Short mmCIF file of C-alpha atoms in Angstrom, two decimals:
data_model
loop_
_atom_site.label_atom_id
_atom_site.label_comp_id
_atom_site.label_asym_id
_atom_site.label_seq_id
_atom_site.Cartn_x
_atom_site.Cartn_y
_atom_site.Cartn_z
CA UNK A 30 -30.32 18.50 -36.62
CA UNK A 31 -26.60 18.46 -36.35
CA UNK A 32 -24.55 15.93 -34.48
CA UNK A 33 -22.78 18.47 -32.24
CA UNK A 34 -25.39 19.04 -29.53
CA UNK A 35 -25.93 15.31 -29.14
CA UNK A 36 -22.22 14.79 -28.78
CA UNK A 37 -22.07 17.38 -26.01
CA UNK A 38 -25.01 15.75 -24.26
CA UNK A 39 -23.47 12.31 -24.56
CA UNK A 40 -20.13 13.60 -23.26
CA UNK A 41 -21.83 15.20 -20.26
CA UNK A 42 -23.69 12.00 -19.44
CA UNK A 43 -20.42 10.14 -19.88
CA UNK A 44 -18.61 12.59 -17.61
CA UNK A 45 -21.14 11.92 -14.83
CA UNK A 46 -20.60 8.17 -15.26
CA UNK A 47 -16.84 8.73 -15.34
CA UNK A 48 -16.88 10.87 -12.19
CA UNK A 49 -18.80 8.33 -10.13
CA UNK A 50 -16.86 5.45 -11.62
CA UNK A 51 -13.54 7.12 -10.85
CA UNK A 52 -14.46 7.49 -7.17
CA UNK A 53 -15.63 3.88 -6.90
CA UNK A 54 -12.66 2.48 -8.81
CA UNK A 55 -10.10 4.51 -6.86
CA UNK A 56 -11.51 2.93 -3.70
CA UNK A 57 -11.09 -0.54 -5.20
CA UNK A 58 -7.64 0.30 -6.53
CA UNK A 59 -6.47 1.66 -3.17
CA UNK A 60 -7.54 -1.52 -1.38
CA UNK A 61 -5.91 -3.73 -3.98
CA UNK A 62 -2.77 -1.61 -4.17
CA UNK A 63 -2.02 -1.36 -0.47
CA UNK A 64 -3.54 -4.60 0.84
CA UNK A 65 -3.39 -6.89 -2.23
CA UNK A 66 -6.99 -7.77 -1.44
CA UNK A 67 -9.41 -8.19 -4.34
CA UNK A 68 -12.56 -6.86 -2.75
CA UNK A 69 -15.54 -8.49 -4.46
CA UNK A 70 -17.85 -6.82 -1.92
CA UNK A 71 -16.85 -3.35 -3.14
CA UNK A 72 -20.09 -2.96 -5.12
CA UNK A 73 -22.10 -3.74 -1.99
CA UNK A 74 -20.39 -0.93 -0.11
CA UNK A 75 -21.49 1.28 -3.02
CA UNK A 76 -25.06 -0.03 -2.68
CA UNK A 77 -25.02 0.46 1.10
CA UNK A 78 -24.02 4.10 0.55
CA UNK A 79 -27.08 4.65 -1.66
CA UNK A 80 -29.46 2.81 0.68
CA UNK A 81 -28.20 4.66 3.74
CA UNK A 82 -28.51 7.94 1.83
CA UNK A 83 -32.17 7.11 1.08
CA UNK A 84 -32.79 6.13 4.66
CA UNK A 85 -31.31 9.39 5.99
CA UNK A 86 -33.08 11.58 3.44
CA UNK A 87 -36.36 9.73 4.11
CA UNK A 88 -36.25 9.98 7.89
CA UNK A 89 -34.98 13.57 8.05
CA UNK A 90 -37.74 15.25 6.09
CA UNK A 91 -37.53 19.00 5.59
CA UNK A 92 -35.75 20.49 2.62
CA UNK A 93 -34.19 17.80 0.38
CA UNK A 94 -30.82 19.57 0.47
CA UNK A 95 -30.62 19.08 4.25
CA UNK A 96 -31.11 15.30 4.19
CA UNK A 97 -28.77 15.01 1.24
CA UNK A 98 -26.03 17.02 2.93
CA UNK A 99 -26.24 14.85 6.05
CA UNK A 100 -26.20 11.69 3.90
CA UNK A 101 -23.13 12.93 2.06
CA UNK A 102 -21.19 12.95 5.34
CA UNK A 103 -22.84 10.17 7.34
CA UNK A 104 -23.25 7.44 4.70
CA UNK A 105 -19.51 7.20 3.84
CA UNK A 106 -18.65 7.24 7.55
CA UNK A 107 -21.10 4.45 8.39
CA UNK A 108 -20.05 2.34 5.41
CA UNK A 109 -16.38 2.97 6.23
CA UNK A 110 -16.98 1.82 9.80
CA UNK A 111 -18.73 -1.35 8.56
CA UNK A 112 -15.74 -2.03 6.27
CA UNK A 113 -13.26 -1.52 9.12
CA UNK A 114 -15.25 -3.98 11.21
CA UNK A 115 -15.27 -6.48 8.32
CA UNK A 116 -11.52 -6.05 7.95
CA UNK A 117 -10.80 -6.65 11.61
CA UNK A 118 -13.16 -9.57 12.06
CA UNK A 119 -12.72 -11.36 8.73
CA UNK A 120 -9.78 -10.29 6.55
CA UNK A 121 -7.31 -9.97 9.41
CA UNK A 122 -8.11 -13.51 10.57
CA UNK A 123 -7.37 -14.79 7.07
CA UNK A 124 -3.99 -13.08 7.29
CA UNK A 125 -4.90 -11.16 4.10
CA UNK A 126 -4.24 -14.26 2.02
CA UNK A 127 -5.03 -13.23 -1.58
CA UNK A 128 -7.14 -16.27 -2.46
CA UNK A 129 -9.02 -16.70 0.78
CA UNK A 130 -9.93 -13.01 0.92
CA UNK A 131 -11.58 -13.32 -2.50
CA UNK A 132 -13.84 -16.09 -1.17
CA UNK A 133 -14.44 -14.15 2.03
CA UNK A 134 -15.47 -10.97 0.22
CA UNK A 135 -17.82 -12.99 -2.02
CA UNK A 136 -19.46 -14.16 1.20
CA UNK A 137 -19.54 -10.60 2.47
CA UNK A 138 -21.21 -9.53 -0.78
CA UNK A 139 -24.14 -11.92 -0.23
CA UNK A 140 -24.45 -11.13 3.46
CA UNK A 141 -24.70 -7.38 2.82
CA UNK A 142 -26.99 -7.86 -0.17
CA UNK A 143 -29.43 -10.20 1.57
CA UNK A 144 -29.46 -8.19 4.79
CA UNK A 145 -30.38 -5.14 2.72
CA UNK A 146 -33.13 -7.12 0.96
CA UNK A 147 -34.52 -8.25 4.32
CA UNK A 148 -34.54 -4.78 5.86
CA UNK A 149 -34.78 -2.26 3.04
CA UNK A 150 -36.77 -4.43 0.67
CA UNK A 151 -36.73 -5.04 -3.06
CA UNK A 152 -38.03 -1.62 -4.12
CA UNK A 153 -35.99 0.97 -5.96
CA UNK A 154 -36.35 4.23 -4.11
CA UNK A 155 -35.36 7.71 -5.22
CA UNK A 156 -33.58 10.40 -3.27
CA UNK A 157 -34.48 13.92 -4.23
CA UNK A 158 -31.58 15.98 -5.54
CA UNK A 159 -30.67 18.97 -3.38
CA UNK A 160 -30.95 21.22 -6.43
CA UNK A 161 -31.97 20.31 -9.92
CA UNK A 162 -32.12 23.27 -12.27
CA UNK A 163 -32.52 22.28 -15.88
CA UNK A 164 -29.80 23.63 -18.11
CA UNK A 165 -30.31 23.62 -21.86
CA UNK A 166 -27.32 22.81 -24.02
CA UNK A 167 -26.43 25.74 -26.29
CA UNK A 168 -25.38 25.30 -29.90
CA UNK A 169 -24.35 27.61 -32.71
CA UNK A 170 -26.20 27.56 -35.97
CA UNK A 171 -25.63 29.45 -39.18
CA UNK A 172 -29.16 30.66 -39.88
CA UNK A 173 -30.71 33.55 -41.79
CA UNK A 174 -29.11 36.11 -39.51
CA UNK A 175 -25.64 34.56 -39.67
CA UNK A 176 -24.17 32.66 -36.67
CA UNK A 177 -26.35 32.62 -33.64
CA UNK A 178 -26.69 30.70 -30.42
CA UNK A 179 -29.65 28.35 -30.22
CA UNK A 180 -30.96 25.90 -27.64
CA UNK A 181 -31.92 22.73 -29.49
CA UNK A 182 -35.26 21.52 -28.18
CA UNK A 183 -35.22 18.73 -25.61
CA UNK A 184 -31.48 18.62 -25.06
CA UNK A 185 -30.38 19.53 -21.61
CA UNK A 186 -28.65 18.52 -18.46
CA UNK A 187 -29.16 19.53 -14.85
CA UNK A 188 -27.15 21.63 -12.47
CA UNK A 189 -26.99 18.61 -10.18
CA UNK A 190 -25.16 16.52 -12.76
CA UNK A 191 -22.55 19.22 -13.18
CA UNK A 192 -22.20 19.38 -9.39
CA UNK A 193 -21.57 15.60 -9.28
CA UNK A 194 -18.69 16.02 -11.71
CA UNK A 195 -17.26 18.87 -9.64
CA UNK A 196 -17.67 17.03 -6.33
CA UNK A 197 -16.00 13.89 -7.67
CA UNK A 198 -13.05 15.90 -8.98
CA UNK A 199 -12.66 17.62 -5.60
CA UNK A 200 -12.69 14.33 -3.70
CA UNK A 201 -10.22 12.73 -6.12
CA UNK A 202 -7.91 15.70 -5.67
CA UNK A 203 -8.28 15.21 -1.91
CA UNK A 204 -7.31 11.54 -2.20
CA UNK A 205 -4.28 12.51 -4.29
CA UNK A 206 -3.17 15.07 -1.70
CA UNK A 207 -3.73 12.50 1.05
CA UNK A 208 -1.51 9.95 -0.68
CA UNK A 209 1.23 12.30 -1.88
CA UNK A 210 1.42 15.07 0.65
CA UNK A 211 0.53 13.69 4.07
CA UNK A 212 2.30 11.47 6.57
CA UNK A 213 -0.44 8.88 6.60
CA UNK A 214 -0.22 8.74 2.80
CA UNK A 215 3.52 8.17 3.04
CA UNK A 216 2.95 5.34 5.48
CA UNK A 217 0.31 3.82 3.19
CA UNK A 218 2.65 3.96 0.21
CA UNK A 219 5.48 2.39 2.22
CA UNK A 220 3.11 -0.40 3.30
CA UNK A 221 2.06 -0.86 -0.32
CA UNK A 222 5.67 -1.27 -1.47
CA UNK A 223 6.85 -3.71 1.16
CA UNK A 224 4.64 -4.91 3.98
CA UNK A 225 7.41 -6.70 5.84
CA UNK A 226 9.76 -3.71 5.75
CA UNK A 227 6.92 -1.47 6.88
CA UNK A 228 6.60 -3.68 9.96
CA UNK A 229 10.38 -3.61 10.42
CA UNK A 230 10.14 0.18 10.63
CA UNK A 231 7.41 0.35 13.20
CA UNK A 232 4.42 0.85 10.93
CA UNK A 233 1.35 -0.83 12.46
CA UNK A 234 0.39 -2.53 9.21
CA UNK A 235 -2.86 -4.05 10.51
CA UNK A 236 -4.16 -0.64 11.52
CA UNK A 237 -3.14 0.81 8.14
CA UNK A 238 -4.99 -2.05 6.41
CA UNK A 239 -8.15 -1.40 8.41
CA UNK A 240 -7.92 2.29 7.56
CA UNK A 241 -7.38 1.66 3.86
CA UNK A 242 -10.24 -0.85 3.67
CA UNK A 243 -12.52 1.66 5.40
CA UNK A 244 -11.37 4.48 3.12
CA UNK A 245 -11.92 2.38 -0.02
CA UNK A 246 -15.45 1.49 1.06
CA UNK A 247 -16.19 5.09 2.07
CA UNK A 248 -15.18 6.29 -1.41
CA UNK A 249 -17.59 3.80 -3.00
CA UNK A 250 -20.34 4.92 -0.60
CA UNK A 251 -19.68 8.56 -1.41
CA UNK A 252 -19.92 7.84 -5.13
CA UNK A 253 -23.26 6.14 -4.51
CA UNK A 254 -24.64 9.06 -2.50
CA UNK A 255 -23.74 11.33 -5.40
CA UNK A 256 -25.44 9.10 -7.98
CA UNK A 257 -28.56 8.15 -6.01
CA UNK A 258 -30.57 11.30 -6.95
CA UNK A 259 -30.01 10.28 -10.60
CA UNK A 260 -30.32 6.50 -10.33
CA UNK A 261 -32.38 5.44 -7.25
CA UNK A 262 -31.31 3.08 -4.48
CA UNK A 263 -31.81 -0.64 -4.98
CA UNK A 264 -30.36 -3.67 -3.24
CA UNK A 265 -28.92 -5.08 -6.49
CA UNK A 266 -27.37 -1.85 -7.73
CA UNK A 267 -23.82 -2.87 -6.70
CA UNK A 268 -23.20 -5.24 -9.60
CA UNK A 269 -22.53 -2.76 -12.39
CA UNK A 270 -20.19 -0.49 -10.41
CA UNK A 271 -18.22 -3.55 -9.31
CA UNK A 272 -17.80 -4.84 -12.86
CA UNK A 273 -16.95 -1.41 -14.27
CA UNK A 274 -14.54 -0.70 -11.41
CA UNK A 275 -12.69 -3.92 -12.13
CA UNK A 276 -12.55 -3.02 -15.82
CA UNK A 277 -11.20 0.43 -14.96
CA UNK A 278 -8.67 -0.82 -12.42
CA UNK A 279 -7.32 -3.46 -14.83
CA UNK A 280 -7.07 -1.00 -17.73
CA UNK A 281 -5.52 1.68 -15.55
CA UNK A 282 -2.95 -0.62 -14.01
CA UNK A 283 -3.54 -2.40 -10.71
CA UNK A 284 -2.87 -0.15 -7.77
CA UNK A 285 -2.07 2.95 -9.83
CA UNK A 286 -4.31 5.87 -8.86
CA UNK A 287 -3.62 8.18 -11.83
CA UNK A 288 -4.08 5.23 -14.18
CA UNK A 289 -7.37 4.37 -12.52
CA UNK A 290 -8.71 7.90 -12.92
CA UNK A 291 -7.54 8.03 -16.53
CA UNK A 292 -9.19 4.70 -17.31
CA UNK A 293 -12.41 5.80 -15.53
CA UNK A 294 -12.60 8.87 -17.77
CA UNK A 295 -11.92 6.74 -20.84
CA UNK A 296 -14.53 4.10 -19.96
CA UNK A 297 -17.07 6.62 -18.59
CA UNK A 298 -16.93 8.92 -21.60
CA UNK A 299 -16.99 6.12 -24.16
CA UNK A 300 -19.84 4.49 -22.23
CA UNK A 301 -21.84 7.73 -22.37
CA UNK A 302 -21.16 8.42 -26.03
CA UNK A 303 -21.66 4.85 -27.28
CA UNK A 304 -24.82 4.46 -25.16
CA UNK A 305 -26.37 7.60 -26.68
CA UNK A 306 -25.48 6.89 -30.30
CA UNK A 307 -25.61 3.09 -30.35
CA UNK A 308 -26.59 1.01 -27.33
CA UNK A 309 -25.52 0.57 -23.70
CA UNK A 310 -24.84 -3.11 -24.39
CA UNK A 311 -22.35 -2.22 -27.11
CA UNK A 312 -20.59 0.10 -24.65
CA UNK A 313 -20.18 -2.77 -22.16
CA UNK A 314 -19.02 -5.13 -24.92
CA UNK A 315 -16.36 -2.67 -26.06
CA UNK A 316 -15.18 -1.99 -22.50
CA UNK A 317 -14.83 -5.71 -21.82
CA UNK A 318 -13.03 -6.16 -25.13
CA UNK A 319 -10.64 -3.39 -24.15
CA UNK A 320 -9.86 -5.21 -20.89
CA UNK A 321 -9.07 -8.34 -22.88
CA UNK A 322 -6.76 -6.40 -25.19
CA UNK A 323 -5.02 -4.68 -22.30
CA UNK A 324 -4.48 -7.98 -20.50
CA UNK A 325 -2.99 -9.53 -23.63
CA UNK A 326 -0.81 -6.67 -24.83
CA UNK A 327 -0.07 -4.63 -21.73
CA UNK A 328 -0.69 -6.78 -18.65
CA UNK A 329 0.49 -4.06 -16.29
CA UNK A 330 -2.25 -1.70 -17.48
CA UNK A 331 -1.95 1.45 -19.56
CA UNK A 332 0.16 3.22 -16.96
CA UNK A 333 1.84 0.13 -15.56
CA UNK A 334 5.60 0.10 -15.91
CA UNK A 335 5.87 -3.65 -16.24
CA UNK A 336 3.77 -6.77 -16.42
CA UNK A 337 4.69 -7.65 -12.87
CA UNK B 27 22.65 -6.26 24.68
CA UNK B 28 20.65 -8.63 22.54
CA UNK B 29 20.15 -12.14 23.76
CA UNK B 30 18.58 -15.10 22.00
CA UNK B 31 17.81 -18.01 24.27
CA UNK B 32 17.04 -21.37 22.64
CA UNK B 33 14.82 -19.91 19.96
CA UNK B 34 12.83 -22.10 17.58
CA UNK B 35 11.35 -20.57 14.48
CA UNK B 36 10.55 -21.11 10.81
CA UNK B 37 8.08 -20.64 7.99
CA UNK B 38 4.71 -22.18 8.75
CA UNK B 39 5.30 -25.81 9.60
CA UNK B 40 8.85 -25.81 8.22
CA UNK B 41 11.01 -25.27 11.25
CA UNK B 42 14.38 -23.71 10.45
CA UNK B 43 15.93 -22.63 13.74
CA UNK B 44 16.37 -25.21 16.48
CA UNK B 45 17.30 -24.09 19.98
CA UNK B 46 19.57 -21.33 18.70
CA UNK B 47 21.23 -19.20 21.37
CA UNK B 48 23.27 -16.06 20.76
CA UNK B 49 24.41 -13.00 22.64
CA UNK B 50 25.46 -9.72 21.07
CA UNK B 51 27.03 -7.27 23.49
CA UNK B 52 26.78 -3.52 23.11
CA UNK B 53 29.77 -2.15 21.23
CA UNK B 54 30.65 -5.41 19.57
CA UNK B 55 30.28 -6.84 16.10
CA UNK B 56 29.11 -10.42 16.13
CA UNK B 57 29.21 -12.13 12.79
CA UNK B 58 26.91 -15.00 11.94
CA UNK B 59 28.62 -17.37 9.57
CA UNK B 60 27.15 -20.40 7.88
CA UNK B 61 26.28 -22.04 4.59
CA UNK B 62 23.37 -21.01 2.41
CA UNK B 63 20.16 -22.11 4.05
CA UNK B 64 21.73 -22.49 7.46
CA UNK B 65 19.20 -20.05 8.95
CA UNK B 66 21.04 -16.72 9.04
CA UNK B 67 18.30 -14.61 7.47
CA UNK B 68 15.69 -16.58 9.41
CA UNK B 69 17.45 -15.60 12.62
CA UNK B 70 17.21 -11.91 11.71
CA UNK B 71 13.58 -12.12 10.66
CA UNK B 72 12.74 -13.91 13.89
CA UNK B 73 14.43 -11.19 15.93
CA UNK B 74 12.35 -8.60 14.06
CA UNK B 75 9.18 -10.52 14.85
CA UNK B 76 8.53 -11.12 11.16
CA UNK B 77 8.55 -14.87 11.71
CA UNK B 78 6.71 -16.44 14.64
CA UNK B 79 8.77 -17.46 17.63
CA UNK B 80 7.73 -21.04 18.34
CA UNK B 81 9.59 -21.18 21.62
CA UNK B 82 12.52 -19.58 23.36
CA UNK B 83 13.18 -16.04 24.42
CA UNK B 84 14.56 -12.89 22.80
CA UNK B 85 15.58 -10.11 25.15
CA UNK B 86 16.95 -6.62 24.58
CA UNK B 87 18.69 -5.17 27.64
CA UNK B 88 16.81 -7.68 29.75
CA UNK B 89 13.39 -6.82 28.31
CA UNK B 90 11.43 -9.49 26.48
CA UNK B 91 10.95 -8.46 22.84
CA UNK B 92 10.09 -11.90 21.45
CA UNK B 93 6.41 -11.64 22.34
CA UNK B 94 5.85 -8.13 20.94
CA UNK B 95 3.78 -7.53 17.80
CA UNK B 96 6.23 -7.08 14.89
CA UNK B 97 5.82 -3.31 14.53
CA UNK B 98 6.76 -2.80 18.21
CA UNK B 99 10.13 -4.55 17.85
CA UNK B 100 11.92 -1.77 15.90
CA UNK B 101 10.46 0.79 18.30
CA UNK B 102 12.52 -0.80 21.08
CA UNK B 103 15.65 0.10 19.13
CA UNK B 104 16.42 -2.67 16.67
CA UNK B 105 17.44 -1.44 13.22
CA UNK B 106 17.25 -3.89 10.32
CA UNK B 107 19.19 -3.72 7.06
CA UNK B 108 17.69 -6.62 5.11
CA UNK B 109 19.23 -8.68 2.39
CA UNK B 110 18.59 -7.13 -1.04
CA UNK B 111 18.10 -3.69 0.62
CA UNK B 112 14.31 -3.69 0.19
CA UNK B 113 13.96 0.07 0.02
CA UNK B 114 10.56 1.67 -0.29
CA UNK B 115 10.57 2.09 -4.06
CA UNK B 116 8.58 4.95 -5.51
CA UNK B 117 9.49 6.96 -2.43
CA UNK B 118 12.37 9.43 -2.45
CA UNK B 119 15.55 9.16 -0.42
CA UNK B 120 14.11 11.77 1.94
CA UNK B 121 10.88 9.83 2.39
CA UNK B 122 12.70 6.54 2.99
CA UNK B 123 14.67 8.25 5.74
CA UNK B 124 11.51 9.83 7.13
CA UNK B 125 9.96 6.38 7.60
CA UNK B 126 13.08 5.44 9.56
CA UNK B 127 12.95 8.62 11.63
CA UNK B 128 9.29 8.12 12.49
CA UNK B 129 9.87 4.64 13.89
CA UNK B 130 11.18 6.02 17.18
CA UNK B 131 10.26 9.67 16.70
CA UNK B 132 13.86 10.68 16.05
CA UNK B 133 14.46 14.36 15.39
CA UNK B 134 16.24 16.41 12.75
CA UNK B 135 19.55 16.05 14.60
CA UNK B 136 19.48 12.30 13.96
CA UNK B 137 18.82 12.96 10.28
CA UNK B 138 21.78 15.35 10.17
CA UNK B 139 24.07 12.79 11.81
CA UNK B 140 23.02 10.10 9.36
CA UNK B 141 23.47 12.38 6.35
CA UNK B 142 26.92 13.30 7.63
CA UNK B 143 27.80 9.60 7.66
CA UNK B 144 26.50 9.24 4.10
CA UNK B 145 27.09 12.57 2.26
CA UNK B 146 26.14 10.88 -1.04
CA UNK B 147 22.55 10.60 0.19
CA UNK B 148 22.38 14.34 0.74
CA UNK B 149 23.23 14.84 -2.94
CA UNK B 150 20.52 12.37 -3.94
CA UNK B 151 18.04 13.61 -1.36
CA UNK B 152 15.04 14.24 -3.67
CA UNK B 153 15.69 11.31 -5.99
CA UNK B 154 13.56 8.19 -6.01
CA UNK B 155 15.17 5.32 -4.15
CA UNK B 156 15.15 2.95 -7.13
CA UNK B 157 17.13 5.40 -9.29
CA UNK B 158 20.19 5.16 -7.02
CA UNK B 159 23.18 2.98 -7.86
CA UNK B 160 23.55 -0.33 -6.02
CA UNK B 161 26.05 1.11 -3.57
CA UNK B 162 23.94 4.18 -2.89
CA UNK B 163 20.91 1.97 -2.31
CA UNK B 164 22.84 0.00 0.27
CA UNK B 165 23.85 3.29 1.90
CA UNK B 166 20.21 4.30 2.01
CA UNK B 167 19.14 0.97 3.48
CA UNK B 168 21.78 1.37 6.18
CA UNK B 169 20.96 5.03 6.76
CA UNK B 170 17.25 4.19 7.08
CA UNK B 171 18.06 1.76 9.88
CA UNK B 172 20.38 4.25 11.58
CA UNK B 173 17.57 6.83 11.57
CA UNK B 174 15.93 5.02 14.46
CA UNK B 175 19.03 5.45 16.64
CA UNK B 176 19.34 1.69 17.11
CA UNK B 177 20.72 -0.07 20.14
CA UNK B 178 21.05 -3.15 17.97
CA UNK B 179 21.78 -3.17 14.26
CA UNK B 180 21.05 -6.23 12.14
CA UNK B 181 22.87 -6.28 8.81
CA UNK B 182 22.11 -9.04 6.32
CA UNK B 183 24.83 -9.26 3.66
CA UNK B 184 25.33 -5.50 3.42
CA UNK B 185 28.20 -5.69 0.95
CA UNK B 186 26.70 -8.22 -1.47
CA UNK B 187 27.44 -7.20 -5.05
CA UNK B 188 29.10 -3.87 -4.24
CA UNK B 189 32.29 -2.40 -5.62
CA UNK B 190 35.29 -2.24 -3.22
CA UNK B 191 35.01 1.50 -2.47
CA UNK B 192 31.38 1.06 -1.43
CA UNK B 193 32.21 -1.99 0.69
CA UNK B 194 34.82 0.09 2.48
CA UNK B 195 32.36 2.94 3.09
CA UNK B 196 29.77 0.58 4.58
CA UNK B 197 32.45 -1.09 6.68
CA UNK B 198 33.59 2.27 8.06
CA UNK B 199 30.07 3.07 9.18
CA UNK B 200 29.64 -0.31 10.88
CA UNK B 201 32.88 0.21 12.79
CA UNK B 202 31.75 3.72 13.76
CA UNK B 203 28.47 2.33 15.07
CA UNK B 204 30.35 -0.15 17.20
CA UNK B 205 32.36 2.72 18.66
CA UNK B 206 29.15 4.43 19.78
CA UNK B 207 28.04 1.32 21.65
CA UNK B 208 25.68 -0.26 19.16
CA UNK B 209 25.40 -4.04 19.22
CA UNK B 210 25.94 -5.18 15.63
CA UNK B 211 24.80 -8.56 14.30
CA UNK B 212 26.29 -9.07 10.86
CA UNK B 213 25.56 -11.76 8.30
CA UNK B 214 28.23 -11.97 5.65
CA UNK B 215 29.27 -14.60 3.13
CA UNK B 216 32.83 -13.52 2.46
CA UNK B 217 35.09 -14.79 5.19
CA UNK B 218 37.84 -12.19 4.65
CA UNK B 219 35.29 -9.36 4.99
CA UNK B 220 34.02 -10.93 8.20
CA UNK B 221 37.41 -11.31 9.76
CA UNK B 222 38.36 -7.69 9.04
CA UNK B 223 35.56 -6.25 11.18
CA UNK B 224 34.11 -8.90 13.49
CA UNK B 225 34.92 -9.16 17.17
CA UNK B 226 33.42 -12.59 17.51
CA UNK B 227 32.13 -15.11 15.00
CA UNK B 228 29.17 -17.38 15.67
CA UNK B 229 28.73 -20.38 13.42
CA UNK B 230 25.33 -21.66 12.46
CA UNK B 231 24.58 -24.98 10.84
CA UNK B 232 21.19 -26.47 9.93
CA UNK B 233 19.48 -23.91 12.13
CA UNK B 234 21.54 -24.84 15.16
CA UNK B 235 24.16 -22.76 16.88
CA UNK B 236 27.76 -23.92 16.58
CA UNK B 237 30.95 -22.63 18.12
CA UNK B 238 31.31 -18.96 19.00
CA UNK B 239 34.92 -17.94 18.68
CA UNK B 240 36.81 -14.65 18.87
CA UNK B 241 37.65 -13.35 15.39
CA UNK B 242 41.28 -13.12 16.46
CA UNK B 243 41.46 -16.89 16.80
CA UNK B 244 40.10 -17.34 13.28
CA UNK B 245 42.50 -14.84 11.83
CA UNK B 246 45.31 -17.08 13.07
CA UNK B 247 43.70 -20.40 12.27
CA UNK B 248 41.45 -20.73 9.24
CA UNK B 249 40.78 -24.43 9.65
CA UNK B 250 37.75 -23.97 11.90
CA UNK B 251 36.07 -21.78 9.26
CA UNK B 252 36.58 -24.42 6.64
CA UNK B 253 35.10 -27.03 8.90
CA UNK B 254 31.84 -25.10 9.18
CA UNK B 255 31.34 -23.61 5.78
CA UNK B 256 33.70 -25.69 3.65
CA UNK B 257 35.07 -24.40 0.39
#
């Protein structure tokens, strides 16, 4: 068997990882960029998205696509609302102090995690994908009858995985349009550049912060809803996305959205390919090594203009 | 008319301003003069609500603005040109001005007026703010504040580090603003620049208000300036 089909498979798996990772990391990056808050609880917002998606799909019944569609809209909204509440009751009172918010979000992490354990329980529960057609991966082989297309046995992906990639790209495009082409995006970018001057020009910074924190959490929740038919919902599932998001955000350049997406693709694809050919642990080792190298040689990230 | 009545303010526990009182009339340029660290910038930040008012009162046309949340202060008509310009970098000239226009929902006519005052900005309209020259950046910082059709304009060292032609251009605009009835509070280090535009000069020392004298008096007698800021 040739290497080609396996490479395609690994790239597809990597692209799914990259898509979900990009959504999660962009949420983290947005919050850090605009608010200068390092949100350690970001992974728990991801987990909440998955758990709420299971809960909705479970209690709705009927065709799986129906429950999933509702979850896709409701879970990010609920998680976003929880994040806004956390912002207004906790972060705002700490005056968004960079160090104290780190401690506060660590606390938030445990509160969300343990509350989920107490209510949802320790089980991992699946959500059925709305559609899940198996697609074989085609390959070309030079056989007896010259070049022909074959479908190597056992190698395939699903229509749902392709849809995850498409959905993530659409949402990321939406975030880009929001930031670059709308008034609220302009206000967010002004707040990001200079909080004090934003205030001096009538921008209600506290409201913008609440909105951004909610949006960041909602993006993580959305990513989780997309991945939960592939991965299952579990109360400890927030750890990996948090770590990988931090890796991606640091490599991409703190607060830079294009850099974050680029780094997510880099880390996601390499994670997929290395996991298939070698081992998932090696993929994590290499990603962490890359972060170290970036921090040493290019502290501003790959797209960062300076080490500021 | 902007009035500060015995205001006390500072950073955290470090109090800078002590019982400072000032009045800036509409259509006048009041210049705040004092040594480094005397509290000039602190005064401006306190007016903008960016530093907490420990006690005292700030009123604009008789209305209390000292107790407002910071983002409401500019909406009452106070335009701020901070030291070091502090433009929204990464945003274009047009977008910087849009932020200013949105503060008080000013229309396109305001934008036109401002661009007429600073034709250079029209040429640079789509450029990013940080790619402008120092003088152009100062123009943009001033234009951004004018976009909210201010009743009061606070200018913190607007001519710092600029070439003479740019200083003159900024000065012209300040004088024009005075003519339209804006109350201008100006912080400036260079005494000659102050005396050429100011109507009155207020001295500030260790966060406390000193003498307030007509600029005309100072133009005739420099000794009082030297007493406050020394050379």
